[in-house]
Short mmCIF file of C-alpha atoms in Angstrom, two decimals:
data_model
loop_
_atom_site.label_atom_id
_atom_site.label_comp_id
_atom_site.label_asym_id
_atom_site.label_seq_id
_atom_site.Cartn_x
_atom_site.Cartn_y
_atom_site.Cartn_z
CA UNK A 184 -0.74 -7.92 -8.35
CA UNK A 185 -4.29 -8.07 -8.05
CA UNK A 186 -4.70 -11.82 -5.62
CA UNK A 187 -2.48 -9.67 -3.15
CA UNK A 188 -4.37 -6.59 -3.27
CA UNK A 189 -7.83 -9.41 -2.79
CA UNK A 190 -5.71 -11.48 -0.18
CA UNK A 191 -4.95 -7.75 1.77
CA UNK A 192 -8.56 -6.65 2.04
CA UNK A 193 -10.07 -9.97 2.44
CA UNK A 194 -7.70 -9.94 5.41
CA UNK A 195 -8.48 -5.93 6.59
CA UNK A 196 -12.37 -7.02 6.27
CA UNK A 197 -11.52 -9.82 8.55
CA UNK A 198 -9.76 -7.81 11.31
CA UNK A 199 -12.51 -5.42 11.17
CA UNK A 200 -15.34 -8.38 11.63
CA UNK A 201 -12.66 -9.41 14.86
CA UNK A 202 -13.96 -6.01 16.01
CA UNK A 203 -17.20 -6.45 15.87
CA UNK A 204 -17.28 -4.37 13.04
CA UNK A 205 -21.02 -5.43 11.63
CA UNK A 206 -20.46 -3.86 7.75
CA UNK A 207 -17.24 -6.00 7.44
CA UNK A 208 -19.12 -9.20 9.21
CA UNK A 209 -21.95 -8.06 6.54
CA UNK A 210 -19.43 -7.87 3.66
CA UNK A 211 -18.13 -11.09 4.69
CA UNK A 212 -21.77 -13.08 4.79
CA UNK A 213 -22.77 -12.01 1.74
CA UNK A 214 -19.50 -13.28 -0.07
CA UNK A 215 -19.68 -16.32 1.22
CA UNK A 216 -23.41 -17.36 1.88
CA UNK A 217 -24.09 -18.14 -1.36
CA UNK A 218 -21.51 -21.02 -1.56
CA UNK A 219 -22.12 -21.96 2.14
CA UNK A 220 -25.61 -22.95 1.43
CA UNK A 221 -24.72 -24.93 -0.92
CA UNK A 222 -22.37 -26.89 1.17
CA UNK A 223 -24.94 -27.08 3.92
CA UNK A 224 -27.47 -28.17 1.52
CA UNK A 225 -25.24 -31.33 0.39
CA UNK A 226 -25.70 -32.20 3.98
CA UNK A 227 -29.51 -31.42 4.81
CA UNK A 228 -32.03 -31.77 2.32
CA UNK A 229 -34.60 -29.23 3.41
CA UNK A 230 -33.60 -25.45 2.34
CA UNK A 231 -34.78 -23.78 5.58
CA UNK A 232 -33.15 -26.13 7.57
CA UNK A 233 -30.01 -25.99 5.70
CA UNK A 234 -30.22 -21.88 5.88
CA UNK A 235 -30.71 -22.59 9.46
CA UNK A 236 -27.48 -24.48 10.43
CA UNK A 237 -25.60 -21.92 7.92
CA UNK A 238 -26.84 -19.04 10.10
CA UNK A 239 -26.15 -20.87 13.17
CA UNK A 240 -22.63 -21.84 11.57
CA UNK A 241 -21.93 -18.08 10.47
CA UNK A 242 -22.63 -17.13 14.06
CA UNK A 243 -19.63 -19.64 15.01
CA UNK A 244 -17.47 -18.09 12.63
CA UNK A 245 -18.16 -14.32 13.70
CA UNK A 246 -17.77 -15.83 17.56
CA UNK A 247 -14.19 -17.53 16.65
CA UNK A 248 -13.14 -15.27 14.35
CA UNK A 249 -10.10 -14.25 16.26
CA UNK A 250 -8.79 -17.72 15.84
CA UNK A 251 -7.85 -17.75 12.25
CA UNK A 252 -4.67 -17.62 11.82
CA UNK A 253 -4.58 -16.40 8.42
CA UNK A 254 -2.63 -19.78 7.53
CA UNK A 255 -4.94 -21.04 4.89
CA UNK A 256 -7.37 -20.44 2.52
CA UNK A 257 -10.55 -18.15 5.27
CA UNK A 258 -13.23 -20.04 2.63
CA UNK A 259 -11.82 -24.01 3.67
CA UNK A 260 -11.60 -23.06 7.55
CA UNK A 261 -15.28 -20.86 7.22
CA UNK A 262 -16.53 -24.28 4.74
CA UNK A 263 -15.20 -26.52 7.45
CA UNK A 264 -17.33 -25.12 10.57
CA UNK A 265 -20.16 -25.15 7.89
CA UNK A 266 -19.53 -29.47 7.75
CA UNK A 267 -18.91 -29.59 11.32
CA UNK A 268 -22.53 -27.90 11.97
CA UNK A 269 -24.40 -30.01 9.37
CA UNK A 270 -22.58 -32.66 10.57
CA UNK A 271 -23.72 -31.79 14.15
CA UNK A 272 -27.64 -30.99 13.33
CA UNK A 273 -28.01 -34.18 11.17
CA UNK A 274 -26.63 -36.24 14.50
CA UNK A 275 -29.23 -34.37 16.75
CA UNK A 276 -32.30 -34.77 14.87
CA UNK A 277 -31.71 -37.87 12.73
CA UNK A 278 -29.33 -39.86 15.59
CA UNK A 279 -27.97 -41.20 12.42
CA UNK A 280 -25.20 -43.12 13.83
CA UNK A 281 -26.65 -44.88 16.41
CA UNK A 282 -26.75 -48.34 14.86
CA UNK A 283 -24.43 -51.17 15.51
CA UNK A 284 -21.39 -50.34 12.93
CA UNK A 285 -20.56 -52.66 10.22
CA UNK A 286 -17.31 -54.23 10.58
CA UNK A 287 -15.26 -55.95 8.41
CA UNK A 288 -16.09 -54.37 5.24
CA UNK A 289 -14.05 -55.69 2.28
CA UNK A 290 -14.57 -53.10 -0.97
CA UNK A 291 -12.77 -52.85 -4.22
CA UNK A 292 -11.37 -50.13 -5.20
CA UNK A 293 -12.26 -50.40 -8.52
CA UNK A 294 -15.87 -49.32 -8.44
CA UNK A 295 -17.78 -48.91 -11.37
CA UNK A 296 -18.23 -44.88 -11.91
CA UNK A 297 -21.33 -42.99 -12.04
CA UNK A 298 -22.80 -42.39 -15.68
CA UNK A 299 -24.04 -39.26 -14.45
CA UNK A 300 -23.03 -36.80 -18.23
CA UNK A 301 -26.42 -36.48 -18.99
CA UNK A 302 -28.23 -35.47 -16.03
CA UNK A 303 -28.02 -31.96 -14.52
CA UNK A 304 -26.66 -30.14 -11.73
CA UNK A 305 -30.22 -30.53 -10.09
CA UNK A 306 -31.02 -33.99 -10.89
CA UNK A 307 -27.46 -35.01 -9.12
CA UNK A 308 -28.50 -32.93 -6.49
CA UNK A 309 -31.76 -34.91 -5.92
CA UNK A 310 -30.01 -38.75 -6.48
CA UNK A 311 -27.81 -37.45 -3.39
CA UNK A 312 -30.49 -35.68 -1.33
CA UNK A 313 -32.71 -39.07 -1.46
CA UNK A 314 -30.03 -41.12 -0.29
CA UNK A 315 -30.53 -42.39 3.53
CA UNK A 316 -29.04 -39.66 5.91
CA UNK A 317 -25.90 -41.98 7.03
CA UNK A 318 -25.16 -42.59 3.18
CA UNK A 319 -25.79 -39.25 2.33
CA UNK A 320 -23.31 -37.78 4.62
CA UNK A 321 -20.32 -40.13 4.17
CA UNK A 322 -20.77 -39.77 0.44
CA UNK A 323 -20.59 -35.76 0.53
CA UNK A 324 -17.24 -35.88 3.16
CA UNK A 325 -15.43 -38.25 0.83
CA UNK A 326 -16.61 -37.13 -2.47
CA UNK A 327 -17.45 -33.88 -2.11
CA UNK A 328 -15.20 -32.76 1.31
CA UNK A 329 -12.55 -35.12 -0.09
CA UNK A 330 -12.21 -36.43 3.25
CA UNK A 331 -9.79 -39.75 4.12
CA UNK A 332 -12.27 -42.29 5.95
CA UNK A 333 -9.61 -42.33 8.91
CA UNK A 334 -11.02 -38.30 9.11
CA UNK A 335 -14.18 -39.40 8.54
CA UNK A 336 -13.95 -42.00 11.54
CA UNK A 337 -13.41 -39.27 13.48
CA UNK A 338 -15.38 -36.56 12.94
CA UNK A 339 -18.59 -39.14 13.18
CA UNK A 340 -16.90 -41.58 16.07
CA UNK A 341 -17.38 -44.11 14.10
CA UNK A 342 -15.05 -47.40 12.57
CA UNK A 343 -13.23 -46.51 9.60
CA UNK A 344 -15.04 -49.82 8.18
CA UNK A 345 -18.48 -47.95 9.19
CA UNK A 346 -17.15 -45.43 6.60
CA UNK A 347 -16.08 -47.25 4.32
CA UNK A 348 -19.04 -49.66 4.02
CA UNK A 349 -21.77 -46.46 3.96
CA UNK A 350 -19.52 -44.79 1.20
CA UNK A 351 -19.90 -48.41 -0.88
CA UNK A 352 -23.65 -48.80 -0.21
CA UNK A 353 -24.08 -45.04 -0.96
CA UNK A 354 -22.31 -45.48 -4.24
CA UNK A 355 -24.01 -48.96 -4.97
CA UNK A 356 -27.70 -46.84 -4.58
CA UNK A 357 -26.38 -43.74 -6.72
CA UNK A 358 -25.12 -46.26 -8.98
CA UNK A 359 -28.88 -48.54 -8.95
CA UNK A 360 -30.47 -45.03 -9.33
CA UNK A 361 -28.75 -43.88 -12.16
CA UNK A 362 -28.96 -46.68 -14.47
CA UNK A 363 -32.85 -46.88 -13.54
CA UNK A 364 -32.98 -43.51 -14.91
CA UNK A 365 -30.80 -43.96 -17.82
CA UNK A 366 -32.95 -46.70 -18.46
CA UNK A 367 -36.22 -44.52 -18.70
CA UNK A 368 -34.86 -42.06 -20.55
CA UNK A 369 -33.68 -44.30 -23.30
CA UNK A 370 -37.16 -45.67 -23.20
CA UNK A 371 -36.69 -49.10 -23.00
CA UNK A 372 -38.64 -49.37 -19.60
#
């Protein structure tokens, strides 16, 4: 069966990169670069910066390499350092959570959805990238990540009502954005 045969040398790739073997830590890079910029860049809106923290991120993986288990899917626990370091680099330089949280948030559940069909990958891309960096952040772990705000709480040490409340105002400002373009593009402003 040919996902066993890819599961098997996935997995003989990975016990050479335990051994320092630098072609299979290559061969491993360059399979999954590609998609771990782009989860960096959900989190960090400048491209060098982003291929920065996936370097720095990569260099995490090769270091704890030894630790996986081979109990899950090697992309999720290799995407999940690549969160923990954006995650990490937008704290240091931004200090994004260092506001008094906002408790007490009551939000509906029923949200009105994004009427997002007509724009492009790109143009999504930019609505999220010029979000604020708290918004920005909280959206892409529970949208994107699929991340539970108790998680989210967590990872951030923050309330789960912090979460909750930047995930609402992010959405309200996607939302805001969205019909303002919509709007321009069906010309009536």
């Amino acid at each position: 069966m040919k996902v066993i045969n890819l599961h098997r040398e996935e997995k003989k790739i990975i016990e050479q990169a335990v051994l320092n073997n630098r072609q299979a830590q290559h061969q491993l890079y360059e399979k999954f670069s590609p998609k771990m910029l782009s989860v960096c860049r959900q989190y960090i809106k400048d491209t060098h910066h982003a291929e920065d923290v996936m370097i720095t991120a990569f260099m995490k993986v090769f270091t704890n390499l030894k630790k996986f288990e081979h109990k899950g899917s090697f992309e999720g626990w290799i995407r999940r350092i690549m969160v923990n370091e954006c995650i990490d680099f937008v704290r240091v330089k931004k200090n994004v959570f260092q506001h008094q949280e906002i408790e007490n948030v009551i939000l509906s559940e029923s949200e009105d959805s994004l009427e997002i069909e007509s724009f492009s990958v790109d143009d999504i891309q930019l609505l999220i990238d010029n979000l604020p960096d708290g918004y920005r952040m909280i959206f892409n772990l529970f949208a994107i990540e699929g991340y539970k705000h108790g998680e989210i709480a967590k990872m951030l040490n923050i309330s789960e009502g912090t979460s909750k409340s930047q995930l609402s105002h992010a959405r309200k400002m996607l939302q805001e954005r969205v019909n303002l373009l919509n709007t321009r593009k069906n010309g009536t402003k």
